[in-house]
Amino acid sequence: MDFTELDTRGLVLLGCGKMGGAMLAGWLDRGLSASAVTVIDPNPSDWLTGTGVALNTPLPPSPAVALIAVKPQMMGAALPALQSLTDTLFVTVAAGTPLSAYAAAFGASARVVRAMPNTPAAVGRGITAIIGNAAATPADLDLAQGMLAAVGEVVRLDTEDQMDAVTGLSGSGPAYVFHVIETMAAAGVAQGLSPDLALQLARATVAGAGALAMTGEDPGQLRVNVTSPNGTTQAGLEVLMKELPDLMTRTVAAAADRSRELRG
Ligand SMILES: NC(=O)C1=CN([C@@H]2O[C@H](COP(=O)(O)OP(=O)(O)OC[C@H]3O[C@@H](n4cnc5c(N)ncnc54)[C@H](OP(=O)(O)O)[C@@H]3O)[C@@H](O)[C@H]2O)C=CC1
Ligand SMILES: O=C(O)[C@@H]1CCC=N1
């Protein structure tokens, strides 16, 4: 990405925990100047302190973008810190919190893009869904998309309602996959492997399958390619496929429902 506008006018980051930190790490790795970034966070991590960004200093009056990455529950206490900004695009990654909440805090003319990223952004492999409010211009959406595309894929939503399902699928999804790694490793240990070897096999299997899935081949066909008739995979899938579809449907639904609840 061309970071010129952010480098020139500045980027403010409100909250730099797991998600804000993942995105900032991705941007700094891809060429954003640390000197252009001001972070507001009550307890900066050692990593953040070492990046050279400005920490809890007065804000520039008109940064290009203010990224809001605090927990939805902290929003009321945190947003007033950004109220003095002028001609700034607000980009929020908070789950649940609707676009209307930012109009209430910053005024109806505030330009806001709501985004749902995920933590693989830290290694440039995130996926983020975005939607703007009525005040956000096409140029604002392009700016937000450009920033987020620097740390992975970006998709645009048609309606804000879709954000709950996106949150339940790709926002929370990395945690489901990490749990698959954990449970595959534990299953390998139950078959007699050492914990270290089982974890190495599970981690590389998920990463390799993910890379293969990204070739664009249909995932159902990729599954068939592994499955010899009456072989080992078929025996395993006969167990997994009885339960996983319903389990995954309920998992994503629970996360999406929680996103709906967070609207308050
Ligand atoms: N983690 C994820 O995978 C994803 C998270 N999100 C969204 O990102 C947002 C942040 O989540 P996550 O990074 O996981 O949470 P974290 O708790 O890791 O990060 C939030 C950060 O905000 C800080 N903070 C608290 N109060 C304030 C304040 N008043 N002003 C500035 N900073 C403050 C926290 O400090 P302290 O810890 O000291 O309170 C913390 O460092 C949430 O809204 C979440 O819905 C979206 C997509 C994925
Ligand atoms: O768990 C959460 O609420 C946040 C939103 C998506 C991922 N983490």
Coordinates of C-alpha atoms and ligand atoms in Angstrom, one line a residue:
M1 CA 0.0 0.0 0.0
D2 CA 1.0 3.6 -0.5
F3 CA 1.1 5.0 3.1
T4 CA 1.7 8.6 2.0
E5 CA -1.5 10.0 3.4
L6 CA -1.1 8.2 6.7
D7 CA 2.6 9.1 6.9
T8 CA 1.8 12.8 6.2
R9 CA -1.3 13.4 8.2
G10 CA -1.0 10.7 10.8
L11 CA -2.8 7.6 12.1
V12 CA -4.3 7.5 15.6
L13 CA -5.0 4.1 17.2
L14 CA -7.4 4.0 20.1
G15 CA -6.7 0.7 21.9
C16 CA -3.7 -1.4 20.9
G17 CA -4.4 -4.9 22.3
K18 CA -4.6 -8.1 20.3
M19 CA -6.5 -6.8 17.2
G20 CA -5.1 -3.3 17.1
G21 CA -1.6 -4.6 17.7
A22 CA -2.0 -7.3 15.0
M23 CA -3.0 -4.6 12.4
L24 CA -0.4 -2.1 13.5
A25 CA 2.3 -4.9 13.3
G26 CA 1.2 -5.6 9.7
W27 CA 1.3 -1.9 8.7
L28 CA 4.7 -1.2 10.3
D29 CA 6.1 -4.4 8.6
R30 CA 4.8 -3.1 5.3
G31 CA 6.3 0.4 5.5
L32 CA 4.1 2.7 7.6
S33 CA 6.4 5.1 9.5
A34 CA 6.2 4.6 13.3
S35 CA 6.6 8.4 13.6
A36 CA 3.2 8.9 11.9
V37 CA 1.4 6.8 14.5
T38 CA -0.1 7.9 17.8
V39 CA -1.5 5.3 20.1
I40 CA -3.8 5.8 23.1
D41 CA -3.7 2.7 25.4
P42 CA -3.6 2.7 29.2
N43 CA -1.1 -0.2 29.4
P44 CA 1.1 -0.3 26.3
S45 CA 2.8 -3.7 25.8
D46 CA 6.6 -4.0 25.6
W47 CA 6.3 -4.7 21.9
L48 CA 4.3 -1.5 21.4
T49 CA 6.8 0.6 23.4
G50 CA 9.6 -0.8 21.2
T51 CA 8.0 0.2 17.9
G52 CA 8.8 3.9 18.3
V53 CA 5.2 5.1 17.9
A54 CA 4.0 8.0 20.0
L55 CA 2.3 6.6 23.1
N56 CA -0.4 8.5 25.0
T57 CA 0.8 11.9 23.7
P58 CA -1.5 14.7 22.6
L59 CA -3.2 13.8 19.3
P60 CA -2.5 15.5 16.0
P61 CA -5.5 17.7 15.2
S62 CA -6.4 16.2 11.9
P63 CA -5.0 12.7 11.3
A64 CA -6.1 10.9 8.1
V65 CA -7.5 8.0 10.1
A66 CA -8.4 7.1 13.7
L67 CA -8.6 3.4 14.2
I68 CA -10.9 2.4 17.0
A69 CA -9.8 -1.0 18.5
V70 CA -11.2 -1.0 22.0
K71 CA -13.6 -3.6 23.4
P72 CA -17.3 -2.7 22.7
Q73 CA -17.8 -2.4 26.5
M74 CA -15.1 0.3 26.8
M75 CA -16.5 2.4 23.9
G76 CA -18.4 4.9 26.0
A77 CA -15.3 5.7 28.1
A78 CA -12.9 5.6 25.2
L79 CA -14.5 7.6 22.3
P80 CA -14.4 11.1 23.9
A81 CA -10.6 11.0 23.5
L82 CA -11.2 11.3 19.7
Q83 CA -13.8 14.0 19.8
S84 CA -11.4 16.9 19.0
L85 CA -10.3 15.4 15.7
T86 CA -11.4 17.2 12.5
D87 CA -11.5 15.9 8.9
T88 CA -10.6 12.4 10.1
L89 CA -11.9 9.1 8.9
F90 CA -12.9 6.9 11.8
V91 CA -12.4 3.2 11.1
T92 CA -13.8 0.9 13.8
V93 CA -13.1 -2.8 14.3
A94 CA -15.3 -3.3 17.4
A95 CA -17.7 -6.2 17.3
G96 CA -21.3 -5.4 17.7
T97 CA -21.1 -1.7 18.0
P98 CA -23.3 -0.2 15.2
L99 CA -22.4 2.7 13.0
S100 CA -25.1 4.7 14.7
A101 CA -23.2 4.6 17.9
Y102 CA -20.3 6.6 16.3
A103 CA -22.7 9.3 15.0
A104 CA -24.0 9.6 18.5
A105 CA -20.4 10.2 19.7
F106 CA -18.9 12.3 16.9
G107 CA -22.0 13.8 15.1
A108 CA -24.0 12.7 12.1
S109 CA -21.4 14.2 9.7
A110 CA -18.6 12.1 11.0
R111 CA -17.3 9.7 8.3
V112 CA -17.1 6.2 9.7
V113 CA -16.1 2.8 8.2
R114 CA -17.0 -0.2 10.3
A115 CA -14.7 -3.2 9.7
M116 CA -14.4 -6.7 11.0
P117 CA -10.9 -8.0 10.6
N118 CA -9.2 -11.0 12.1
T119 CA -5.9 -11.6 13.8
P120 CA -4.0 -13.3 10.9
A121 CA -3.7 -9.6 9.8
A122 CA -0.5 -9.7 11.9
V123 CA 1.1 -11.9 9.2
G124 CA -0.6 -10.2 6.3
R125 CA -3.2 -13.1 6.0
G126 CA -6.3 -11.4 7.5
I127 CA -9.6 -11.0 5.9
T128 CA -11.7 -7.9 6.7
A129 CA -15.3 -7.0 5.8
I130 CA -16.1 -3.3 5.6
I131 CA -19.1 -1.0 5.3
G132 CA -19.3 2.8 5.6
N133 CA -22.0 5.0 7.1
A134 CA -24.0 7.6 5.1
A135 CA -21.3 10.2 5.5
A136 CA -18.4 8.0 4.3
T137 CA -17.4 8.9 0.8
P138 CA -16.1 6.4 -1.9
A139 CA -12.7 7.9 -1.3
D140 CA -13.0 7.0 2.5
L141 CA -14.0 3.4 1.6
D142 CA -11.0 3.2 -0.8
L143 CA -8.7 4.6 1.9
A144 CA -10.0 2.0 4.5
Q145 CA -9.8 -0.8 1.9
G146 CA -6.3 0.2 1.0
M147 CA -5.1 0.1 4.6
L148 CA -6.8 -3.2 5.4
A149 CA -5.7 -4.7 2.1
A150 CA -2.1 -4.2 3.3
V151 CA -2.8 -6.9 5.9
G152 CA -4.9 -9.3 3.9
E153 CA -8.1 -9.6 1.8
V154 CA -10.9 -7.1 2.0
V155 CA -14.6 -7.6 1.2
R156 CA -17.3 -4.9 1.1
L157 CA -20.7 -5.6 2.6
D158 CA -24.1 -4.5 1.2
T159 CA -25.8 -4.0 4.5
E160 CA -24.6 -3.5 8.1
D161 CA -26.7 -6.5 9.2
Q162 CA -24.3 -8.8 7.5
M163 CA -21.6 -7.8 10.0
D164 CA -23.0 -10.1 12.7
A165 CA -22.6 -13.2 10.5
V166 CA -19.1 -12.0 9.3
T167 CA -18.1 -11.6 13.0
G168 CA -19.3 -15.2 13.8
L169 CA -17.5 -16.6 10.7
S170 CA -14.2 -14.9 9.9
G171 CA -13.8 -12.5 12.9
S172 CA -14.0 -15.3 15.5
G173 CA -13.1 -18.0 13.0
P174 CA -9.3 -18.1 13.7
A175 CA -10.1 -19.3 17.2
Y176 CA -12.1 -22.2 15.9
V177 CA -9.2 -23.2 13.7
F178 CA -6.7 -22.9 16.5
H179 CA -9.0 -25.1 18.6
V180 CA -9.0 -27.7 15.8
I181 CA -5.2 -27.7 16.0
E182 CA -5.3 -28.2 19.7
T183 CA -7.9 -31.0 19.5
M184 CA -6.1 -32.7 16.6
A185 CA -2.8 -32.6 18.6
A186 CA -4.6 -34.1 21.6
A187 CA -6.1 -36.8 19.4
G188 CA -2.6 -37.6 18.2
V189 CA -1.3 -37.9 21.7
A190 CA -4.2 -40.2 22.5
Q191 CA -2.9 -42.4 19.6
G192 CA 0.6 -42.6 21.3
L193 CA 2.5 -39.6 19.8
S194 CA 4.5 -37.3 21.9
P195 CA 2.8 -33.9 22.6
D196 CA 5.6 -32.0 20.6
L197 CA 5.4 -34.3 17.6
A198 CA 1.5 -34.3 17.6
L199 CA 1.4 -30.5 17.8
Q200 CA 4.0 -30.2 14.9
L201 CA 1.9 -32.5 12.8
A202 CA -1.4 -30.8 13.6
R203 CA -0.1 -27.3 13.1
A204 CA 1.6 -28.1 9.7
T205 CA -1.5 -30.0 8.5
V206 CA -3.8 -27.1 9.2
A207 CA -1.4 -24.6 7.7
G208 CA -0.8 -26.7 4.6
A209 CA -4.4 -27.5 4.1
G210 CA -5.2 -23.8 4.4
A211 CA -2.5 -22.9 1.8
L212 CA -4.0 -25.6 -0.5
A213 CA -7.5 -24.2 0.0
M214 CA -6.3 -20.8 -1.1
T215 CA -5.4 -22.1 -4.5
G216 CA -9.1 -21.7 -5.3
E217 CA -9.8 -25.4 -5.8
D218 CA -13.2 -26.4 -4.4
P219 CA -12.7 -27.5 -0.7
G220 CA -15.1 -30.4 -1.3
Q221 CA -12.9 -31.7 -4.1
L222 CA -9.7 -31.2 -2.0
R223 CA -11.3 -33.4 0.6
V224 CA -12.2 -36.0 -2.0
N225 CA -8.6 -35.9 -3.2
V226 CA -7.4 -37.1 0.2
T227 CA -10.1 -39.8 0.6
S228 CA -9.3 -43.2 -0.8
P229 CA -12.3 -45.4 -1.2
N230 CA -12.6 -47.5 2.0
G231 CA -9.3 -46.0 3.2
T232 CA -8.3 -44.3 6.4
T233 CA -9.7 -40.8 5.6
Q234 CA -13.1 -42.3 4.8
A235 CA -13.1 -44.0 8.2
G236 CA -12.2 -40.7 9.9
L237 CA -14.7 -38.6 8.0
E238 CA -17.5 -41.0 8.7
V239 CA -17.1 -39.9 12.4
L240 CA -16.4 -36.2 11.7
M241 CA -19.0 -35.5 9.1
K242 CA -21.8 -36.8 11.4
E243 CA -21.3 -34.1 13.9
L244 CA -19.2 -31.2 12.5
P245 CA -21.8 -29.6 10.2
D246 CA -24.3 -29.1 13.0
L247 CA -21.6 -28.2 15.5
M248 CA -20.2 -25.5 13.2
T249 CA -23.6 -24.2 12.4
R250 CA -24.3 -23.8 16.1
T251 CA -20.8 -22.3 16.7
V252 CA -21.1 -19.6 14.1
A253 CA -24.7 -18.9 15.1
A254 CA -23.7 -18.4 18.8
A255 CA -21.0 -16.0 17.9
A256 CA -23.3 -14.1 15.5
D257 CA -26.0 -13.9 18.1
R258 CA -23.5 -12.5 20.6
S259 CA -22.5 -9.9 18.1
R260 CA -26.2 -8.9 17.8
E261 CA -26.5 -8.7 21.6
L262 CA -23.5 -6.4 21.7
R263 CA -25.5 -3.8 19.8
G264 CA -27.0 -3.0 23.2
Ligands
LIG1 N1 -9.2 -10.2 18.9 C1 -9.8 -10.4 17.7 O1 -9.6 -11.4 17.1 C2 -10.7 -9.4 17.1 C3 -11.2 -8.3 17.8 N2 -12.0 -7.4 17.2 C4 -12.4 -6.2 18.0 O2 -11.3 -5.5 18.3 C5 -11.5 -4.8 19.5 C6 -10.4 -5.0 20.5 O3 -10.3 -6.4 20.8 P1 -9.0 -7.1 21.3 O4 -7.9 -6.4 20.6 O5 -9.2 -8.5 21.2 O6 -9.1 -6.6 22.8 P2 -7.9 -6.2 23.7 O7 -8.4 -6.1 25.1 O8 -6.7 -7.1 23.5 O9 -7.5 -4.7 23.3 C7 -8.2 -3.6 23.7 C8 -7.1 -2.6 24.1 O10 -7.8 -1.3 24.4 C9 -7.2 -0.8 25.6 N3 -8.1 0.1 26.2 C10 -9.0 -0.1 27.2 N4 -9.6 1.1 27.5 C11 -9.1 2.0 26.7 C12 -9.4 3.4 26.6 N5 -10.3 4.0 27.3 N6 -8.7 4.0 25.6 C13 -7.7 3.4 24.9 N7 -7.5 2.1 25.0 C14 -8.2 1.4 25.9 C15 -7.0 -2.1 26.4 O11 -6.1 -1.8 27.5 P3 -6.3 -2.8 28.8 O12 -6.1 -4.2 28.4 O13 -5.2 -2.3 29.8 O14 -7.7 -2.5 29.3 C16 -6.4 -3.0 25.4 O15 -5.0 -2.8 25.2 C17 -12.9 -5.3 20.1 O16 -13.9 -4.3 19.8 C18 -13.1 -6.5 19.3 O17 -14.5 -6.7 19.1 C19 -12.4 -7.5 15.9 C20 -12.0 -8.6 15.2 C21 -11.2 -9.6 15.8
LIG2 O1 -14.4 -12.3 20.6 C1 -14.7 -11.2 20.2 O2 -15.7 -10.6 20.7 C2 -13.9 -10.5 19.1 C3 -14.7 -10.2 17.9 C4 -14.3 -11.1 16.8 C5 -13.1 -11.8 17.4 N1 -12.9 -11.4 18.6

